[in-house]
XYZ file of C-alpha atoms in Angstrom:
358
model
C 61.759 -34.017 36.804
C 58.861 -31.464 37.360
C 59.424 -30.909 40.871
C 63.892 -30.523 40.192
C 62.779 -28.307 37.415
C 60.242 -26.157 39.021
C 62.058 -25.647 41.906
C 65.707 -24.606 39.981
C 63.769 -22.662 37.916
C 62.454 -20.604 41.133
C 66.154 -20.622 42.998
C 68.424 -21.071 40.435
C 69.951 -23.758 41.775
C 73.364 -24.919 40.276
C 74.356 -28.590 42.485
C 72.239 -31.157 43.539
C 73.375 -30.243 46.961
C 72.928 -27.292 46.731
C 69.059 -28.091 46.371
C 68.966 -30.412 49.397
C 70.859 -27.458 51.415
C 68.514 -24.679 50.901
C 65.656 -26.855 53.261
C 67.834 -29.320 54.870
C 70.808 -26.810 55.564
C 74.518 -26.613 55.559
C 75.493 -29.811 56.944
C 73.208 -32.211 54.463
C 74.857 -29.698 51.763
C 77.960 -30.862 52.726
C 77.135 -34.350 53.379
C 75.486 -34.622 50.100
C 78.367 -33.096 48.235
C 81.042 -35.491 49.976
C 79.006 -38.454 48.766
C 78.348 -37.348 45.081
C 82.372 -36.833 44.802
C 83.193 -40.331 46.719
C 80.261 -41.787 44.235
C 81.203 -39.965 41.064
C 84.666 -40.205 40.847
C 84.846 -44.557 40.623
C 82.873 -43.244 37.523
C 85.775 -41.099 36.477
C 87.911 -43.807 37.226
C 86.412 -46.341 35.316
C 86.271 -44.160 32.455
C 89.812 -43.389 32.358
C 90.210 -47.010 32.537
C 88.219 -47.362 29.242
C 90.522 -45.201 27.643
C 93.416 -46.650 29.018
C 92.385 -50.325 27.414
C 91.454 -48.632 24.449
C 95.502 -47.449 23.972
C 96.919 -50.547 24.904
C 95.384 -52.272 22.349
C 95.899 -50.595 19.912
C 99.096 -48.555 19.845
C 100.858 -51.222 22.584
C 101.188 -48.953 25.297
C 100.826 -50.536 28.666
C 97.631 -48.923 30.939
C 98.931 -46.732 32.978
C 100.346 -44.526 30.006
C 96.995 -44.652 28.642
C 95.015 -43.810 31.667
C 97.671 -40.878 32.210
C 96.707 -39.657 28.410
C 92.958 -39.777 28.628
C 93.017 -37.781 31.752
C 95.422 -35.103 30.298
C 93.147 -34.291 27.674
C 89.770 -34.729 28.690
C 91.071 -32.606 31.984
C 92.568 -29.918 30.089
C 89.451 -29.421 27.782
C 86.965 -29.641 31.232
C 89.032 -27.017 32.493
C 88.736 -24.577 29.732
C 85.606 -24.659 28.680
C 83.272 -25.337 31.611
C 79.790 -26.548 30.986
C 79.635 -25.162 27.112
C 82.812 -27.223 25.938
C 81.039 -29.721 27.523
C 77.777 -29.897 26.129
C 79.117 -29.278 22.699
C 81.974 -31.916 22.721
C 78.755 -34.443 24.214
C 77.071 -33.611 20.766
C 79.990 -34.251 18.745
C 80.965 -37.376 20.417
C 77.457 -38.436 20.722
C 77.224 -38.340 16.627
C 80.432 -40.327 16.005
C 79.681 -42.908 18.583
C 76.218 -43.531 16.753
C 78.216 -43.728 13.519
C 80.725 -46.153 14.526
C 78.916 -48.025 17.194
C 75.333 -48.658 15.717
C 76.127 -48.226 11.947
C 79.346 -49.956 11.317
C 80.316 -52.127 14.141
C 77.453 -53.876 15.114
C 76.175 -55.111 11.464
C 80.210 -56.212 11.077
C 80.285 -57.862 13.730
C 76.807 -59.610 13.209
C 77.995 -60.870 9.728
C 81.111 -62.123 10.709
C 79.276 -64.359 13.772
C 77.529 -65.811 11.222
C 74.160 -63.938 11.918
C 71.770 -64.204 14.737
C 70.852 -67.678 14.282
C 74.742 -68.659 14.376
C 75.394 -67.112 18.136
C 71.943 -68.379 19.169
C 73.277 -72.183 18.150
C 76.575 -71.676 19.361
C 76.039 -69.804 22.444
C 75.618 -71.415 25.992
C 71.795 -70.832 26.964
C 72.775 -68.822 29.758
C 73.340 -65.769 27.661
C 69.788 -65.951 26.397
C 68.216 -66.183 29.814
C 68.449 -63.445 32.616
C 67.171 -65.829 35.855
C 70.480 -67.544 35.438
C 71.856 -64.432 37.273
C 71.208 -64.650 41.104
C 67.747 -63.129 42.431
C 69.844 -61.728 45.137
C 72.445 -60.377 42.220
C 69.502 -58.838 40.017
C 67.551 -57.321 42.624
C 71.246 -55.491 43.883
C 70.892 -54.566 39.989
C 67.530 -52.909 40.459
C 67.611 -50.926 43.160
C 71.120 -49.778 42.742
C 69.501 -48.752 38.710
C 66.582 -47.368 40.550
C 67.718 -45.068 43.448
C 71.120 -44.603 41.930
C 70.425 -42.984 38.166
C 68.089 -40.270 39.469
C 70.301 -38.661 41.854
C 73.548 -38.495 39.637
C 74.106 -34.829 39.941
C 75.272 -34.212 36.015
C 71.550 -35.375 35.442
C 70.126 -32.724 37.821
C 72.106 -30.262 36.424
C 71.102 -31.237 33.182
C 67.565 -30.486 33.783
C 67.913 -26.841 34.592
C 70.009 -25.864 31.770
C 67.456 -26.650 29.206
C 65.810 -23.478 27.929
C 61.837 -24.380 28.503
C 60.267 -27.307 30.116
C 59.240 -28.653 26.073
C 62.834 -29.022 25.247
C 63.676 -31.132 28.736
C 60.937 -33.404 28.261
C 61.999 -34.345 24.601
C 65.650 -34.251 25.640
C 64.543 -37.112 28.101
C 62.545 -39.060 25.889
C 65.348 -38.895 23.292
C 68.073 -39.574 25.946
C 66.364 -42.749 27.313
C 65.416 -44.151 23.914
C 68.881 -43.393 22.469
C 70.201 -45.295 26.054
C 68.708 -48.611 25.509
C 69.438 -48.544 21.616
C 73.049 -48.402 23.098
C 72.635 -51.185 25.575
C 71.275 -53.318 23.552
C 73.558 -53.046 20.316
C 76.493 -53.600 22.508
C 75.198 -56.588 24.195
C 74.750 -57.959 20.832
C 78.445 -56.940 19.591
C 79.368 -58.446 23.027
C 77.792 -62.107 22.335
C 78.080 -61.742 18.582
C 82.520 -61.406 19.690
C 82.017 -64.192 22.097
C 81.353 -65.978 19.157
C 84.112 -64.985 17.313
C 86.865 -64.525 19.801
C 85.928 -67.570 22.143
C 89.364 -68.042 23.940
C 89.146 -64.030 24.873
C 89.805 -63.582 28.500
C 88.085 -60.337 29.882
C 85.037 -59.231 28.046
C 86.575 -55.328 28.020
C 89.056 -56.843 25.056
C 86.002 -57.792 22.638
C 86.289 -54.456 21.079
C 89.321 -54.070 20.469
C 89.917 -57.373 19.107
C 87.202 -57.146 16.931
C 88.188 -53.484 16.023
C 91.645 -54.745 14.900
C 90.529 -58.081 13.070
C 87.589 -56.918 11.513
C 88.074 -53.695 10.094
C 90.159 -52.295 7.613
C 92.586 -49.657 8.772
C 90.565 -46.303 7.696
C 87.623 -47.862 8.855
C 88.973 -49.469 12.249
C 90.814 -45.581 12.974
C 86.908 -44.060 12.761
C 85.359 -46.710 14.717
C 88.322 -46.315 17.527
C 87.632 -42.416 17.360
C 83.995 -42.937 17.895
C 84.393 -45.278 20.829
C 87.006 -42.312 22.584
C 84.456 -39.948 21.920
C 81.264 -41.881 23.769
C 83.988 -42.146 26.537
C 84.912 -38.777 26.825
C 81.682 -37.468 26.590
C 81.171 -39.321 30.322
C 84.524 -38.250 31.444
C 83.941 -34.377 30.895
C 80.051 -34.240 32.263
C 81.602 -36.644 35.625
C 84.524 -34.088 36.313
C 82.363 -31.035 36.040
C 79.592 -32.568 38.510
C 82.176 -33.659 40.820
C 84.253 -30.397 40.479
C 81.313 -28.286 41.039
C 80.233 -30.249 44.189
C 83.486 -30.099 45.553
C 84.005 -25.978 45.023
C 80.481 -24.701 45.560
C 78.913 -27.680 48.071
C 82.078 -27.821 50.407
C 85.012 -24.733 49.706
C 81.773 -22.613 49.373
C 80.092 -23.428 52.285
C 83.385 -23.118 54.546
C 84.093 -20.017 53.035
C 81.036 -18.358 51.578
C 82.717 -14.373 50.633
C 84.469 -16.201 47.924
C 83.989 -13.736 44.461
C 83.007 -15.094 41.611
C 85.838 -14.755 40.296
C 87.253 -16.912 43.195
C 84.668 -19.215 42.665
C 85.539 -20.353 39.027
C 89.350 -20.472 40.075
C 88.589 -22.953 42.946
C 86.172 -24.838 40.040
C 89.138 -25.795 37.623
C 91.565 -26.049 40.377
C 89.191 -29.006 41.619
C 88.826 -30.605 38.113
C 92.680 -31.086 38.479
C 92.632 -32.610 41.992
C 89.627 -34.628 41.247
C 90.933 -35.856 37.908
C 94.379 -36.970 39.971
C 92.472 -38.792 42.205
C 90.399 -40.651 39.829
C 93.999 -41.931 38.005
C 95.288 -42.788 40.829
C 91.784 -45.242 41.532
C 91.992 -46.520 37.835
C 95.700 -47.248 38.159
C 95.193 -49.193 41.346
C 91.714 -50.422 40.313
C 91.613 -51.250 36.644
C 88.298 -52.964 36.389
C 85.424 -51.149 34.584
C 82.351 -53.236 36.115
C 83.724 -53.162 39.705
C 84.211 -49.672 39.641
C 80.239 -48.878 37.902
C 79.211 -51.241 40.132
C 80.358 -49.498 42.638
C 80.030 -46.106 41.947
C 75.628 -46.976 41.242
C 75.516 -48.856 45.033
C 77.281 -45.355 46.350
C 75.186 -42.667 44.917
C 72.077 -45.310 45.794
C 72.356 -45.866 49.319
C 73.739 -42.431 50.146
C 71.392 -40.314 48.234
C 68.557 -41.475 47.107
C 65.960 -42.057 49.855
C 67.349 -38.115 51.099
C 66.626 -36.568 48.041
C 62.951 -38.146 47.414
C 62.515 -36.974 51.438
C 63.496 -34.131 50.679
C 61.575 -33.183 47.505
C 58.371 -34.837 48.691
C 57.793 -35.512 52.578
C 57.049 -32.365 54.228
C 57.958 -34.382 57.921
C 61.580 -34.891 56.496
C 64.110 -32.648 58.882
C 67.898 -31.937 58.288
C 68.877 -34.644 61.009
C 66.806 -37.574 59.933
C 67.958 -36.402 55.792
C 71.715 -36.049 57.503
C 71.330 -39.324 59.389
C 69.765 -41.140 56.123
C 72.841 -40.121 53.636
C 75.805 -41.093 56.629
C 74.275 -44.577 57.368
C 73.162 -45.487 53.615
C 77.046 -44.490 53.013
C 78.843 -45.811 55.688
C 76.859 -49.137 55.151
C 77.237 -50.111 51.584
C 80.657 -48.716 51.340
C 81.288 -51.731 54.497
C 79.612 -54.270 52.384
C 81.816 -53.251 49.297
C 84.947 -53.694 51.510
C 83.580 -56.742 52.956
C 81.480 -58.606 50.504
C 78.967 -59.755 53.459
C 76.320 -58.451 51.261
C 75.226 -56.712 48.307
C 75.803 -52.723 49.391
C 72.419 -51.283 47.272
C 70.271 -54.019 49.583
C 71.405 -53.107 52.576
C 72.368 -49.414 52.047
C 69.061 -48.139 50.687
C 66.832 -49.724 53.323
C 69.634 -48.672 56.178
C 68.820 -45.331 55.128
C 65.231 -45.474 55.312
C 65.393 -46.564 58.148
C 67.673 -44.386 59.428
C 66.049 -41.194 57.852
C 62.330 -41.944 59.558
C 63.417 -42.980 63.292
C 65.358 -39.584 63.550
C-alpha cells in the first residue's frame, strides 16, 4: 500500500494498468488491462447471479429474468454516477447489510438451530475441521487469496482516492476487520441452515429459505434489501474497474487524442458492453463459487508476480513483465478448461518463471 500510494500520489495514476504502463510500457498496459477485464468480469457475473437467485426465490421469477433485472439497475446507476454514486451507494449498502446480516439474521438463525452446541452435535465433523479439504485444494485456496486480492484493480483504485495516507490506513484496518466479521457470520448462518434445512440441495438456497421461513414479512423484506445491497455494492465497484480498464488501458492507448470529454463517453459506453457480457456469462454459467473461483485463479496467475516485479525489482523489463502476465494467463485459464490441475498452482509459478528467464 505505501509504495501504490506514493507512487499515484506522484503520477496521478487512475488504473492499475495504467501504473504498470508508465515503466513497463504500452504493451504490458494493454496486457494488464485485457486480463483485469477477462478476471473481473466472472466477478460481475457471479454477482448478477446472486441477484438473480435472490428473485427467484422470492418473487418466483425464473433466473434469467432476475439476472436481466440486477444488471439493469446496478448498470444504469454505474453509468450515471461514476465513482461518487459509487462510493456513496457502497456506504449505504454497507450499513444495511450489517443490519440485516450480522444483527438480525445470524442470531435468528442461531436460535432456531438450536444454538451452537445443537449444530456442533448434529453436524458431520467435517464442517468443524479444515484438513478434510485437500492439501492440494487449500493450498490452490492460498495462493489464489494471496496473489489474487492485492492486484484487484477496484482495490488499487481505492487507495488513491483517499484524501491523506491516515484515512487509507484506517480504511484498511476497518475494511479487513469488517471482512472477516462477514466471513465468519455467514459461515455460521451457513452451518447453523444446514441444520435446519438438511434436505437443501445447493448451499446458495440457505438464505433464502431461511429468509422466507424464519422471518416475518416486514422483517424478511429488510433482511432481503440488505442482502441486494452487499451485492450491489460489488457489482457497481467491479463494472467501474473493468469499464475503466477497458476505456483508458486499451481504447486509450489505441487512440490516445481522445478529449476528455470523449473519454467519459467511451467510460459508460463500456459499462454497458461489459455489463452485457457479464449476463450473458451468468446466464450460461450460473454458479457463484465456480465463477469466484475462477475469477481469484485469473487475476492471480496473470497479475500478480508482474505487479510485485514491477513495484519492487529494479531488473524487471517490459518483456519478461509482458511474458509473465501472457503465460500465468494462458496457463491457468488451460487448467480451468481442462481440470489437469489447479490454475493458481500452476499459473503463478508459470509466471515466475516466465517473468525471470526473459
Amino acid at each position: 500500500m505505501p509504495r501504490v500510494r506514493a507512487l499515484g500520489d506522484k503520477y496521478k495514476f487512475e488504473t492499475l494498468p495504467e501504473m504498470l504502463g508508465f515503466r513497463m510500457g504500452n504493451t504490458v498496459r494493454v496486457l494488464a488491462g485485457i486480463v483485469t477485464i477477462m478476471g473481473i468480469v466472472g466477478f460481475v457475473a457471479d454477482n448478477f447471479v446472486a441477484l438473480g437467485r435472490i428473485t427467484q426465490a422470492y418473487l418466483g421469477w425464473d433466473i434469467t429474468s432476475g439476472i436481466l433485472l440486477a444488471a439493469l439497475i446496478t448498470t444504469i446507476y454505474t453509468v450515471l454516477g461514476g465513482m461518487i454514486a459509487v462510493i456513496m451507494t457502497d456506504l449505504i449498502q454497507w450499513i444495511l447489510a450489517m443490519a440485516g446480516v450480522v444483527l438480525i439474521t445470524f442470531p435468528i438463525a442461531l436460535i432456531a438451530a438450536g444454538g451452537w452446541g445443537n449444530i456442533v452435535a448434529t453436524l458431520p465433523p467435517e464442517y468443524f475441521d479444515p484438513f478434510t479439504i485437500p492439501s492440494m485444494v487449500l493450498a490452490g485456496m492460498f495462493v489464489s487469496m494471496i496473489f489474487g486480492v492485492h492486484f484487484q484493480q477496484h482495490f488499487i483504485q481505492r487507495q488513491w482516492s483517499p484524501a491523506d495516507k491516515k484515512t487509507l490506513l484506517y480504511s484498511a484496518i476497518a475494511a479487513n476487520v469488517n471482512f472477516f466479521i462477514f466471513a465468519i457470520i455467514c459461515a455460521l448462518i451457513g452451518m447453523a441452515g444446514a441444520v435446519i434445512f438438511p434436505g437443501l440441495k445447493a448451499g446458495s438456497l440457505v438464505l433464502p429459505h431461511m429468509i422466507r421461513e424464519l422471518l416475518p414479512t416486514g422483517l424478511s423484506g429488510l433482511i432481503i434489501a440488505a442482502f441486494i445491497a452487499l451485492i450491489m455494492s460489488s457489482v457497481d465497484s467491479f463494472l467501474l474497474t473493468i469499464s475503466s480498464s477497458l476505456a483508458k488501458d486499451i481504447v486509450g492507448v489505441v487512440k490516445p487524442s481522445l478529449s476528455d470529454e470523449k473519454m467519459v463517453l467511451v467510460t459508460r459506453i463500456s459499462i454497458i458492453l461489459l455489463a452485457v457480457l457479464a449476463i450473458v456469462i451468468a446466464i450460461v454459467y450460473p454458479y457463484i463459487i465456480g465463477l469466484i473461483i475462477a475469477f481469484f485463479q485469473m487475476i492471480a496467475s496473470g497479475l500478480g508476480v508482474p505487479v510485485l516485479a514491477t513495484l519492487f525489482w529494479k531488473r524487471a523489463t517490459p518483456a519478461g513483465v509482458a511474458s509473465g502476465i501472457v503465460v500465468g494467463s494462458v496457463v491457468a485459464v488451460t487448467m480451468r478448461l481442462t481440470g489437469i490441475f489447479n490454475p493458481a498452482l500452476a499459473g503463478v509459478p508459470c509466471s515466475f518463471i516466465a517473468l525471470v528467464i526473459v
